Coordinates of C-alpha atoms and ligand atoms in Angstrom, one line a residue:
M1 CA 132.8 -97.5 52.1
T2 CA 132.1 -94.4 51.2
L3 CA 130.5 -92.1 53.5
D4 CA 127.3 -91.2 51.8
G5 CA 124.1 -92.1 53.7
R6 CA 126.4 -92.0 57.1
V7 CA 125.4 -89.4 60.2
A8 CA 127.4 -86.5 61.2
I9 CA 127.3 -83.6 63.8
I10 CA 128.7 -79.9 63.0
T11 CA 128.7 -77.9 66.0
G12 CA 128.5 -73.8 65.3
A13 CA 127.5 -75.1 61.9
S14 CA 125.3 -71.7 61.3
R15 CA 127.2 -69.5 60.2
G16 CA 131.6 -70.5 59.2
I17 CA 133.5 -72.8 59.4
G18 CA 131.0 -75.1 60.8
F19 CA 128.8 -73.9 57.8
G20 CA 131.3 -75.0 55.1
I21 CA 132.0 -78.7 56.8
A22 CA 128.0 -79.4 56.6
E23 CA 127.8 -78.3 53.2
R24 CA 130.3 -80.2 52.4
L25 CA 129.9 -83.5 54.3
A26 CA 126.3 -83.4 52.5
T27 CA 127.2 -83.0 48.9
L28 CA 129.4 -86.0 49.7
G29 CA 125.8 -88.1 50.5
M30 CA 126.6 -87.7 54.5
R31 CA 123.0 -87.0 56.6
V32 CA 124.4 -83.8 58.5
A33 CA 123.1 -82.2 62.2
L34 CA 123.9 -78.4 62.7
N35 CA 123.7 -77.2 66.5
D36 CA 123.8 -74.1 67.3
V37 CA 123.0 -71.6 70.0
S38 CA 121.4 -69.3 67.4
P39 CA 118.4 -69.3 66.1
S40 CA 119.8 -69.2 62.2
V41 CA 120.6 -72.3 63.1
V42 CA 117.4 -73.8 61.2
E43 CA 117.6 -71.7 58.1
A44 CA 121.3 -72.8 57.9
A45 CA 120.2 -76.1 57.6
A46 CA 117.4 -75.3 55.2
K47 CA 119.8 -73.6 52.8
I48 CA 121.6 -77.7 52.7
T49 CA 118.3 -78.7 52.1
N50 CA 117.0 -77.1 49.4
A51 CA 120.9 -77.6 47.6
G52 CA 119.0 -81.0 47.0
G53 CA 121.1 -82.3 51.2
R54 CA 119.7 -84.6 53.7
A55 CA 120.2 -82.1 56.8
I56 CA 118.0 -80.6 59.8
G57 CA 119.2 -77.4 62.2
I58 CA 119.1 -77.8 65.9
R59 CA 119.2 -75.1 68.7
G60 CA 120.9 -75.9 71.7
D61 CA 123.6 -75.4 74.2
V62 CA 126.6 -76.7 74.0
T63 CA 127.8 -75.6 77.6
S64 CA 124.7 -77.5 78.9
R65 CA 125.2 -81.0 79.2
R66 CA 120.7 -81.4 78.7
D67 CA 120.6 -79.7 75.4
V68 CA 123.9 -81.8 74.4
Q69 CA 122.0 -85.3 75.4
A70 CA 118.7 -83.8 73.8
M71 CA 120.6 -83.1 70.2
F72 CA 122.4 -86.7 70.0
D73 CA 119.0 -88.4 71.0
T74 CA 117.9 -85.9 68.2
V75 CA 120.0 -86.2 65.4
E76 CA 119.7 -90.6 66.4
S77 CA 116.3 -90.6 66.4
E78 CA 116.1 -88.3 63.3
L79 CA 119.3 -89.3 60.9
G80 CA 120.1 -92.9 62.5
P81 CA 123.4 -93.7 64.5
L82 CA 125.9 -91.6 64.8
W83 CA 129.2 -91.8 62.7
L84 CA 130.8 -88.5 62.8
L85 CA 130.8 -85.5 65.4
V86 CA 132.7 -82.2 64.6
N87 CA 133.8 -80.1 67.5
N88 CA 133.2 -76.7 66.2
A89 CA 131.1 -74.0 67.9
G90 CA 134.1 -71.8 69.3
V91 CA 133.8 -67.9 70.7
I92 CA 136.8 -65.4 71.1
P93 CA 136.2 -63.8 74.6
T94 CA 139.3 -60.6 73.6
G95 CA 141.1 -57.6 76.0
P96 CA 144.2 -57.6 78.2
T97 CA 144.3 -60.3 80.9
A98 CA 144.4 -57.2 84.0
D99 CA 140.7 -55.9 83.2
M100 CA 139.5 -59.8 81.8
P101 CA 136.3 -60.1 83.5
E102 CA 136.0 -63.5 85.4
E103 CA 132.8 -64.2 82.9
A104 CA 134.9 -63.8 79.8
W105 CA 137.2 -66.5 81.6
D106 CA 134.6 -68.3 82.4
L107 CA 132.9 -68.8 78.5
A108 CA 135.9 -69.1 76.9
L109 CA 136.5 -72.0 79.1
A110 CA 133.1 -73.0 79.2
V111 CA 132.3 -73.2 74.5
D112 CA 136.1 -74.0 73.9
L113 CA 137.0 -76.9 76.0
K114 CA 134.0 -78.2 78.9
G115 CA 131.8 -78.4 75.3
V116 CA 134.1 -79.9 73.7
F117 CA 134.5 -82.3 76.4
L118 CA 130.5 -82.5 76.9
C119 CA 130.3 -83.5 73.1
S120 CA 131.9 -86.0 72.9
Q121 CA 131.4 -87.9 75.7
A122 CA 128.0 -88.2 74.5
A123 CA 129.0 -89.3 71.0
I124 CA 131.3 -91.9 72.5
Q125 CA 128.7 -92.7 74.9
R126 CA 126.5 -94.5 71.6
M127 CA 130.1 -94.9 69.3
I128 CA 131.3 -97.5 72.2
P129 CA 128.7 -99.6 72.0
R130 CA 129.4 -100.3 68.0
G131 CA 132.9 -100.3 68.1
Q132 CA 133.4 -97.3 65.5
G133 CA 133.5 -93.5 65.4
R134 CA 134.7 -90.6 64.7
I135 CA 135.4 -87.0 66.6
V136 CA 137.6 -84.1 65.2
N137 CA 137.9 -80.9 67.1
L138 CA 138.7 -77.2 65.7
S139 CA 141.2 -76.0 67.4
S140 CA 143.9 -72.8 66.8
I141 CA 146.5 -72.4 66.5
A142 CA 146.7 -69.8 69.6
G143 CA 146.4 -72.3 71.5
V144 CA 150.2 -73.3 69.9
I145 CA 152.1 -70.7 69.6
V146 CA 151.3 -67.2 71.8
R147 CA 148.6 -64.7 70.6
T148 CA 148.0 -61.6 72.7
G149 CA 144.9 -60.8 74.9
Q150 CA 143.3 -63.4 74.4
I151 CA 144.3 -65.3 77.6
G152 CA 140.9 -67.7 77.5
Y153 CA 140.5 -68.7 73.9
C154 CA 144.2 -69.7 73.8
T155 CA 144.1 -71.2 76.3
A156 CA 140.8 -73.4 75.8
K157 CA 142.5 -74.4 72.6
A158 CA 145.9 -75.8 74.6
G159 CA 143.5 -77.6 76.2
V160 CA 141.2 -78.9 73.1
N161 CA 144.9 -80.1 72.0
H162 CA 145.6 -82.1 74.4
F163 CA 141.8 -83.4 75.1
T164 CA 142.1 -84.7 71.7
R165 CA 145.6 -86.5 72.6
C166 CA 144.2 -88.2 75.2
L167 CA 140.8 -88.6 74.1
A168 CA 142.6 -90.4 71.1
I169 CA 144.1 -93.0 73.4
E170 CA 141.2 -93.7 75.6
V171 CA 138.9 -95.3 72.6
A172 CA 141.3 -96.2 70.9
P173 CA 140.8 -99.2 71.2
H174 CA 136.8 -99.2 70.2
G175 CA 137.2 -98.5 67.3
I176 CA 136.7 -94.7 67.0
T177 CA 139.4 -91.9 66.0
V178 CA 139.9 -88.6 67.5
N179 CA 142.1 -85.7 65.7
A180 CA 142.1 -82.1 65.4
I181 CA 142.5 -79.5 62.7
V182 CA 144.3 -76.4 63.6
P183 CA 143.1 -73.5 61.7
G184 CA 145.4 -70.1 61.1
M185 CA 143.5 -66.9 60.8
T186 CA 140.0 -68.8 58.7
R187 CA 137.8 -65.3 56.9
T188 CA 134.7 -65.7 58.2
D189 CA 132.3 -63.6 61.0
M190 CA 134.5 -64.7 64.0
L191 CA 137.9 -63.3 62.0
I192 CA 136.8 -59.9 61.2
N193 CA 135.0 -59.1 64.6
S194 CA 137.6 -59.9 66.6
F195 CA 140.8 -57.7 64.4
A196 CA 138.0 -55.6 63.9
A197 CA 137.7 -55.3 67.5
R198 CA 141.3 -55.0 68.4
G199 CA 141.5 -51.6 65.3
L200 CA 143.3 -54.2 62.9
N201 CA 143.6 -54.1 59.6
L202 CA 142.8 -57.9 58.3
D203 CA 144.7 -57.2 55.0
D204 CA 147.6 -56.1 56.7
M205 CA 147.4 -59.4 58.5
L206 CA 148.8 -61.1 55.5
G207 CA 152.2 -60.8 55.0
M208 CA 152.0 -64.0 58.3
I209 CA 150.7 -66.2 55.8
P210 CA 152.9 -67.9 53.6
T211 CA 150.7 -68.7 51.6
G212 CA 149.9 -64.9 51.0
R213 CA 146.4 -65.6 51.2
F214 CA 143.5 -66.8 54.5
A215 CA 141.2 -70.1 54.9
E216 CA 138.4 -70.2 53.5
P217 CA 136.8 -73.2 55.9
V218 CA 137.0 -74.7 52.5
D219 CA 140.0 -75.8 53.5
H220 CA 139.6 -77.6 56.6
A221 CA 136.3 -79.1 54.8
A222 CA 138.7 -81.4 52.8
L223 CA 141.1 -82.0 56.6
V224 CA 137.0 -83.4 58.0
E225 CA 136.0 -85.4 54.8
W226 CA 139.8 -87.0 55.1
F227 CA 139.9 -87.9 58.8
A228 CA 135.8 -89.4 58.8
S229 CA 136.3 -91.4 55.8
D230 CA 138.3 -95.5 56.4
A231 CA 141.9 -93.9 54.9
A232 CA 142.0 -92.3 58.0
R233 CA 141.2 -95.4 60.0
Q234 CA 145.0 -95.4 61.9
V235 CA 144.9 -92.2 62.8
T236 CA 144.6 -90.5 65.5
G237 CA 146.4 -88.7 67.9
Q238 CA 146.8 -86.1 65.2
L239 CA 147.3 -82.0 65.2
V240 CA 147.1 -80.9 61.2
C241 CA 147.8 -77.2 61.2
V242 CA 146.0 -75.7 57.8
D243 CA 147.4 -72.0 58.8
G244 CA 149.2 -71.4 55.6
G245 CA 152.6 -71.8 57.9
Q246 CA 151.7 -69.6 59.1
S247 CA 152.9 -71.2 63.0
Q248 CA 155.8 -72.4 61.6
L249 CA 157.0 -68.5 60.8
M250 CA 159.3 -66.1 62.7
P251 CA 158.1 -62.9 63.2
L252 CA 160.2 -59.7 62.8
I253 CA 158.9 -57.9 65.4
V254 CA 161.3 -56.7 69.0
A255 CA 159.4 -57.1 72.0
K256 CA 158.9 -53.6 73.7
P257 CA 159.5 -53.7 77.6
A258 CA 157.2 -52.8 79.0
T259 CA 158.0 -48.7 80.9
Ligands
NAD301 N1 137.8 -67.5 61.9 C1 139.3 -67.7 62.3 O1 140.2 -67.6 62.5 C2 139.6 -69.4 63.0 C3 141.4 -69.9 63.3 C4 141.8 -70.4 64.6 C5 140.2 -71.6 65.1 N2 139.2 -71.4 64.4 C6 138.5 -72.1 65.0 O2 137.4 -72.8 64.4 C7 136.1 -72.7 64.6 C8 134.4 -72.1 64.4 O3 135.6 -71.0 64.3 P1 134.2 -69.2 62.8 O4 135.9 -69.1 62.4 O5 133.8 -70.1 61.8 O6 133.7 -69.2 64.1 P2 132.3 -68.2 63.8 O7 131.8 -67.2 64.8 O8 132.1 -68.1 62.3 O9 131.8 -69.6 64.4 C9 131.6 -70.1 65.3 C10 129.9 -70.2 65.8 O10 130.1 -71.0 67.1 C11 128.4 -71.2 67.5 N3 128.2 -70.4 69.1 C12 129.1 -69.5 69.4 N4 128.6 -70.3 71.2 C13 128.1 -71.6 70.7 C14 127.7 -72.5 72.7 N5 128.0 -72.1 73.5 N6 127.1 -74.1 72.1 C15 126.5 -74.1 70.1 N7 127.6 -73.2 69.2 C16 128.0 -71.8 69.5 C17 128.7 -69.3 67.2 O11 126.8 -69.1 67.4 C18 128.6 -69.4 65.6 O12 127.5 -69.4 64.4 C19 136.2 -71.8 66.6 O13 136.0 -73.2 66.4 C20 137.1 -71.3 66.4 O14 137.7 -70.9 67.3 C21 138.7 -71.1 64.1

């Protein structure tokens, strides 16, 4: 069996990694629903349709149970039974923990972790009765190794990693697999804006990546394609780093003691 004609929802897909995944899945013949809190998701879906793909754009907030349930209902009535959910929507509040507003912590946990729960719950409610389905979560190496100044994001992504393993085992008897892609630095607006906010030059970061290049959305899309395929039916609860080896490298920096 191929992915041709099967249905996928990709959250946070108006740009960046999510849009790259949607584009790739559409070229394989999948019917793709692009979700985003931004209204530009409608234009993003139109780009795929104009290129000959089957796509719809749905504006909605993954932190809202009402939006999530409405989105899944719309997708199934317009495109058909859901095969694949890609939990990709994310935000990255940045700043020292001592000064972090409570709202920034809440936002990171709401979008990056609760959103994954709400969308996964809506997906498995529909997949369990059919005995099949796939979920792929976009985590981050910031949930595996330590990055300072983004404590809500890092904590939420560590939560996504364990959520992936726990849900995978719970739904395995129902023919559903749950895996996570763990991206390293990927050239998108999120990366560019978060480094600019910290006054860091993007190209100075290249030395931290053993392959000497940033990831691109297509690198993650290739793995989503494989996790979604029948070839990967026995693979579940796995976290796969797509980071050019960055999370394996011990950087030669000396921690300065607080004065
Ligand atoms: N770019 C990187 O270097 C990198 C590295 C590791 C992990 N990731 C992860 O990959 C995923 C995609 O990242 P990206 O770089 O494409 O980011 P991005 O900021 O370019 O895109 C994220 C999208 O999520 C949407 N979004 C935010 N809040 C939402 C909400 N409440 N409901 C629905 N949509 C919402 C945004 O509008 C945006 O379109 C994120 O989960 C991110 O944490 C990215």
